[in-house]
C-alpha atoms as an extended CHARMM CRD file, in Angstrom:
* protein
*
       118  EXT
         1         1  MET       CA              3.3260000000       -7.4980000000       -9.5240000000  PROA      1               0.0000000000
         2         2  LEU       CA              4.3370000000       -5.1810000000       -6.7140000000  PROA      2               0.0000000000
         3         3  SER       CA              7.7730000000       -3.7620000000       -7.3610000000  PROA      3               0.0000000000
         4         4  SER       CA              8.3480000000       -1.6780000000       -4.2680000000  PROA      4               0.0000000000
         5         5  ALA       CA              6.6790000000        0.0230000000       -1.3610000000  PROA      5               0.0000000000
         6         6  SER       CA              6.7590000000        3.6540000000       -0.2970000000  PROA      6               0.0000000000
         7         7  ARG       CA              5.9610000000        5.4730000000        2.9080000000  PROA      7               0.0000000000
         8         8  MET       CA              4.5750000000        8.8580000000        2.0550000000  PROA      8               0.0000000000
         9         9  MET       CA              4.1350000000       11.7080000000        4.4790000000  PROA      9               0.0000000000
        10        10  PHE       CA              1.3190000000       14.1690000000        3.9340000000  PROA      10              0.0000000000
        11        11  LEU       CA              1.2860000000       17.5400000000        5.6820000000  PROA      11              0.0000000000
        12        12  GLY       CA             -1.9660000000       19.3900000000        5.9350000000  PROA      12              0.0000000000
        13        13  ARG       CA             -4.9500000000       20.3460000000        8.0230000000  PROA      13              0.0000000000
        14        14  ARG       CA             -8.2800000000       18.8130000000        9.0070000000  PROA      14              0.0000000000
        15        15  ASN       CA             -9.9280000000       16.6320000000        6.3440000000  PROA      15              0.0000000000
        16        16  ASN       CA             -7.0250000000       16.8910000000        3.9090000000  PROA      16              0.0000000000
        17        17  LEU       CA             -5.0020000000       14.4590000000        6.0050000000  PROA      17              0.0000000000
        18        18  ILE       CA             -4.8360000000       10.7280000000        5.4830000000  PROA      18              0.0000000000
        19        19  GLY       CA             -3.9900000000        7.9390000000        7.9440000000  PROA      19              0.0000000000
        20        20  ALA       CA             -3.0950000000        8.0610000000       11.6080000000  PROA      20              0.0000000000
        21        21  GLY       CA             -0.4230000000       10.4000000000       12.8490000000  PROA      21              0.0000000000
        22        22  ALA       CA              1.1640000000       12.6360000000       15.3850000000  PROA      22              0.0000000000
        23        23  ALA       CA              1.5370000000       16.3550000000       15.9400000000  PROA      23              0.0000000000
        24        24  SER       CA              4.6280000000       18.3710000000       15.0910000000  PROA      24              0.0000000000
        25        25  SER       CA              5.4170000000       21.9000000000       16.2140000000  PROA      25              0.0000000000
        26        26  MET       CA              6.5520000000       24.1970000000       13.4020000000  PROA      26              0.0000000000
        27        27  GLY       CA              7.2860000000       27.6740000000       14.7090000000  PROA      27              0.0000000000
        28        28  ASN       CA              4.1570000000       29.0830000000       16.3250000000  PROA      28              0.0000000000
        29        29  ARG       CA              1.9060000000       26.7670000000       14.3040000000  PROA      29              0.0000000000
        30        30  LEU       CA              0.9690000000       23.2800000000       15.3490000000  PROA      30              0.0000000000
        31        31  GLN       CA              0.6980000000       21.0510000000       12.3090000000  PROA      31              0.0000000000
        32        32  GLN       CA             -0.3780000000       17.4380000000       12.2100000000  PROA      32              0.0000000000
        33        33  ILE       CA              1.7690000000       14.9360000000       10.3790000000  PROA      33              0.0000000000
        34        34  ARG       CA              0.0000000000       11.8240000000        9.2140000000  PROA      34              0.0000000000
        35        35  SER       CA              1.5450000000        8.9040000000        7.4400000000  PROA      35              0.0000000000
        36        36  MET       CA              0.2030000000        6.0740000000        5.3570000000  PROA      36              0.0000000000
        37        37  PHE       CA              1.8680000000        3.0020000000        3.8840000000  PROA      37              0.0000000000
        38        38  ILE       CA              1.3800000000        3.0020000000        0.1090000000  PROA      38              0.0000000000
        39        39  GLN       CA              2.4320000000        0.1810000000       -2.2010000000  PROA      39              0.0000000000
        40        40  THR       CA              3.6710000000        0.9510000000       -5.7000000000  PROA      40              0.0000000000
        41        41  GLU       CA              3.3530000000       -1.0010000000       -8.9050000000  PROA      41              0.0000000000
        42        42  ASP       CA              5.2290000000       -0.5820000000      -12.1800000000  PROA      42              0.0000000000
        43        43  THR       CA              3.3200000000        0.2510000000      -15.3460000000  PROA      43              0.0000000000
        44        44  PRO       CA              4.2550000000       -0.4040000000      -18.9930000000  PROA      44              0.0000000000
        45        45  ASN       CA              5.2730000000        3.2880000000      -19.1970000000  PROA      45              0.0000000000
        46        46  PRO       CA              8.6270000000        3.7760000000      -17.3720000000  PROA      46              0.0000000000
        47        47  GLU       CA              7.6190000000        7.3850000000      -16.6320000000  PROA      47              0.0000000000
        48        48  SER       CA              4.4160000000        6.2790000000      -14.8300000000  PROA      48              0.0000000000
        49        49  LEU       CA              4.0080000000        4.5970000000      -11.4550000000  PROA      49              0.0000000000
        50        50  LYS       CA              0.8240000000        3.2240000000       -9.8910000000  PROA      50              0.0000000000
        51        51  PHE       CA              0.2950000000        3.9620000000       -6.1790000000  PROA      51              0.0000000000
        52        52  LEU       CA             -1.9880000000        1.6120000000       -4.2050000000  PROA      52              0.0000000000
        53        53  PRO       CA             -3.0010000000        3.1150000000       -0.8390000000  PROA      53              0.0000000000
        54        54  GLY       CA             -5.2050000000        0.1740000000        0.1770000000  PROA      54              0.0000000000
        55        55  ARG       CA             -8.2650000000        2.3890000000        0.5390000000  PROA      55              0.0000000000
        56        56  PRO       CA            -10.7040000000        4.1880000000       -1.7860000000  PROA      56              0.0000000000
        57        57  VAL       CA             -9.2430000000        7.1170000000       -3.6900000000  PROA      57              0.0000000000
        58        58  LEU       CA            -12.1220000000        8.2160000000       -5.8890000000  PROA      58              0.0000000000
        59        59  GLU       CA            -15.8190000000        7.7200000000       -5.3400000000  PROA      59              0.0000000000
        60        60  SER       CA            -17.6440000000        7.5420000000       -8.6430000000  PROA      60              0.0000000000
        61        61  GLN       CA            -21.0750000000        9.1250000000       -8.6220000000  PROA      61              0.0000000000
        62        62  HSD       CA            -21.8320000000        7.8790000000      -12.1330000000  PROA      62              0.0000000000
        63        63  GLU       CA            -21.4460000000        4.3150000000      -13.4000000000  PROA      63              0.0000000000
        64        64  ASP       CA            -19.9590000000        5.5000000000      -16.6990000000  PROA      64              0.0000000000
        65        65  VAL       CA            -17.2090000000        7.5220000000      -14.9610000000  PROA      65              0.0000000000
        66        66  THR       CA            -14.3230000000        5.2650000000      -14.0010000000  PROA      66              0.0000000000
        67        67  GLY       CA            -11.5870000000        7.7530000000      -13.1460000000  PROA      67              0.0000000000
        68        68  PHE       CA            -10.1940000000       11.2710000000      -13.1280000000  PROA      68              0.0000000000
        69        69  TYR       CA             -7.3660000000       12.2120000000      -15.4990000000  PROA      69              0.0000000000
        70        70  ALA       CA             -5.5630000000       15.5570000000      -15.5230000000  PROA      70              0.0000000000
        71        71  THR       CA             -2.3790000000       17.0360000000      -16.9320000000  PROA      71              0.0000000000
        72        72  LYS       CA             -0.4730000000       19.9420000000      -15.4480000000  PROA      72              0.0000000000
        73        73  SER       CA             -2.1530000000       22.3220000000      -17.9230000000  PROA      73              0.0000000000
        74        74  ASP       CA             -5.7220000000       21.3150000000      -16.8960000000  PROA      74              0.0000000000
        75        75  LYS       CA             -6.1240000000       24.0890000000      -14.3070000000  PROA      75              0.0000000000
        76        76  SER       CA             -9.9280000000       23.7990000000      -14.0120000000  PROA      76              0.0000000000
        77        77  GLU       CA             -9.7590000000       20.0060000000      -13.5550000000  PROA      77              0.0000000000
        78        78  ILE       CA             -6.9880000000       20.2980000000      -10.9610000000  PROA      78              0.0000000000
        79        79  ALA       CA             -9.0220000000       22.8870000000       -9.0230000000  PROA      79              0.0000000000
        80        80  ARG       CA            -11.8140000000       20.2880000000       -8.5630000000  PROA      80              0.0000000000
        81        81  SER       CA             -9.5780000000       17.8790000000       -6.6300000000  PROA      81              0.0000000000
        82        82  PRO       CA             -7.5550000000       18.6100000000       -3.4740000000  PROA      82              0.0000000000
        83        83  MET       CA             -5.4910000000       15.4760000000       -4.1770000000  PROA      83              0.0000000000
        84        84  ALA       CA             -4.7100000000       16.6650000000       -7.7180000000  PROA      84              0.0000000000
        85        85  LYS       CA             -3.6290000000       20.0650000000       -6.3590000000  PROA      85              0.0000000000
        86        86  THR       CA             -1.2640000000       18.3620000000       -3.9270000000  PROA      86              0.0000000000
        87        87  LEU       CA              0.1810000000       15.9630000000       -6.5050000000  PROA      87              0.0000000000
        88        88  PHE       CA              0.7830000000       18.7090000000       -9.0630000000  PROA      88              0.0000000000
        89        89  GLY       CA              2.5790000000       20.6570000000       -6.3500000000  PROA      89              0.0000000000
        90        90  VAL       CA              5.3470000000       18.0370000000       -6.5440000000  PROA      90              0.0000000000
        91        91  ASP       CA              8.0870000000       19.0880000000       -8.9550000000  PROA      91              0.0000000000
        92        92  GLY       CA              8.2240000000       16.7740000000      -11.9610000000  PROA      92              0.0000000000
        93        93  VAL       CA              4.6110000000       15.5390000000      -12.0590000000  PROA      93              0.0000000000
        94        94  LYS       CA              3.2980000000       15.6530000000      -15.6400000000  PROA      94              0.0000000000
        95        95  SER       CA             -0.1290000000       13.9740000000      -15.2890000000  PROA      95              0.0000000000
        96        96  ILE       CA             -2.2330000000       11.9480000000      -12.8750000000  PROA      96              0.0000000000
        97        97  TYR       CA             -5.0210000000        9.4110000000      -13.1030000000  PROA      97              0.0000000000
        98        98  LEU       CA             -7.1760000000        8.8000000000      -10.0380000000  PROA      98              0.0000000000
        99        99  GLY       CA             -8.9450000000        5.4520000000      -10.0810000000  PROA      99              0.0000000000
       100       100  GLU       CA            -11.3340000000        3.9490000000       -7.5790000000  PROA      100             0.0000000000
       101       101  ASP       CA             -8.5350000000        2.5030000000       -5.4120000000  PROA      101             0.0000000000
       102       102  PHE       CA             -5.2880000000        3.7200000000       -7.0020000000  PROA      102             0.0000000000
       103       103  VAL       CA             -3.4120000000        6.7630000000       -8.2780000000  PROA      103             0.0000000000
       104       104  THR       CA             -1.1630000000        6.6770000000      -11.3310000000  PROA      104             0.0000000000
       105       105  VAL       CA              1.4130000000        9.4500000000      -11.5710000000  PROA      105             0.0000000000
       106       106  THR       CA              3.3240000000       10.2040000000      -14.7600000000  PROA      106             0.0000000000
       107       107  LYS       CA              6.4750000000       12.2690000000      -14.3860000000  PROA      107             0.0000000000
       108       108  TYR       CA              8.5820000000       14.2180000000      -16.8440000000  PROA      108             0.0000000000
       109       109  ALA       CA             11.4650000000       12.0760000000      -18.1540000000  PROA      109             0.0000000000
       110       110  GLU       CA             14.1450000000       14.3860000000      -16.7550000000  PROA      110             0.0000000000
       111       111  HSD       CA             12.9250000000       13.9580000000      -13.1490000000  PROA      111             0.0000000000
       112       112  PRO       CA             14.0780000000       10.8580000000      -11.2320000000  PROA      112             0.0000000000
       113       113  TRP       CA             11.4970000000        8.7210000000       -9.4200000000  PROA      113             0.0000000000
       114       114  ASN       CA             13.3100000000        9.1060000000       -6.0880000000  PROA      114             0.0000000000
       115       115  HSD       CA             12.4430000000       12.7990000000       -6.1300000000  PROA      115             0.0000000000
       116       116  VAL       CA              8.7960000000       12.2840000000       -7.1150000000  PROA      116             0.0000000000
       117       117  LYS       CA              8.1680000000        9.3890000000       -4.6750000000  PROA      117             0.0000000000
       118       118  THR       CA              9.2210000000       11.4220000000       -1.6510000000  PROA      118             0.0000000000
C-alpha cells in the first residue's frame, strides 16, 4: 500500500544525476538540478521507509545476489556505491538496502522522517 509520495531533488554532475531537469547558477559554477518523482511505502519497521523510483536501482550481476545492504559503519561497502555515499550524507540515515527497483532507508529514531525525506 502506498502511503505517500515524495519529490526528491538530487544535485550533482554528469552521470550521478537522475531524471530530467534544468540548470541552476550557483556562484561561478553552473550546476544541473534534476528531479524525479519517487513514491514511498511504509514498512513494518516505523524507522524504515521504502522508496520506489519507478526505475531500476540495482543491477544484479549474479543470480544469488538480490540486494545491497550497508550500515553507516560499513565504509568499504559505502565506497562501492555512489548512491550509498549520497544517502549516508543525509543526517539521520542509519542503514540502507538497495533492491532491484527500490531503496529502503532506515533512520535513527531521534531523527524525524520530514528531515530525512527532503
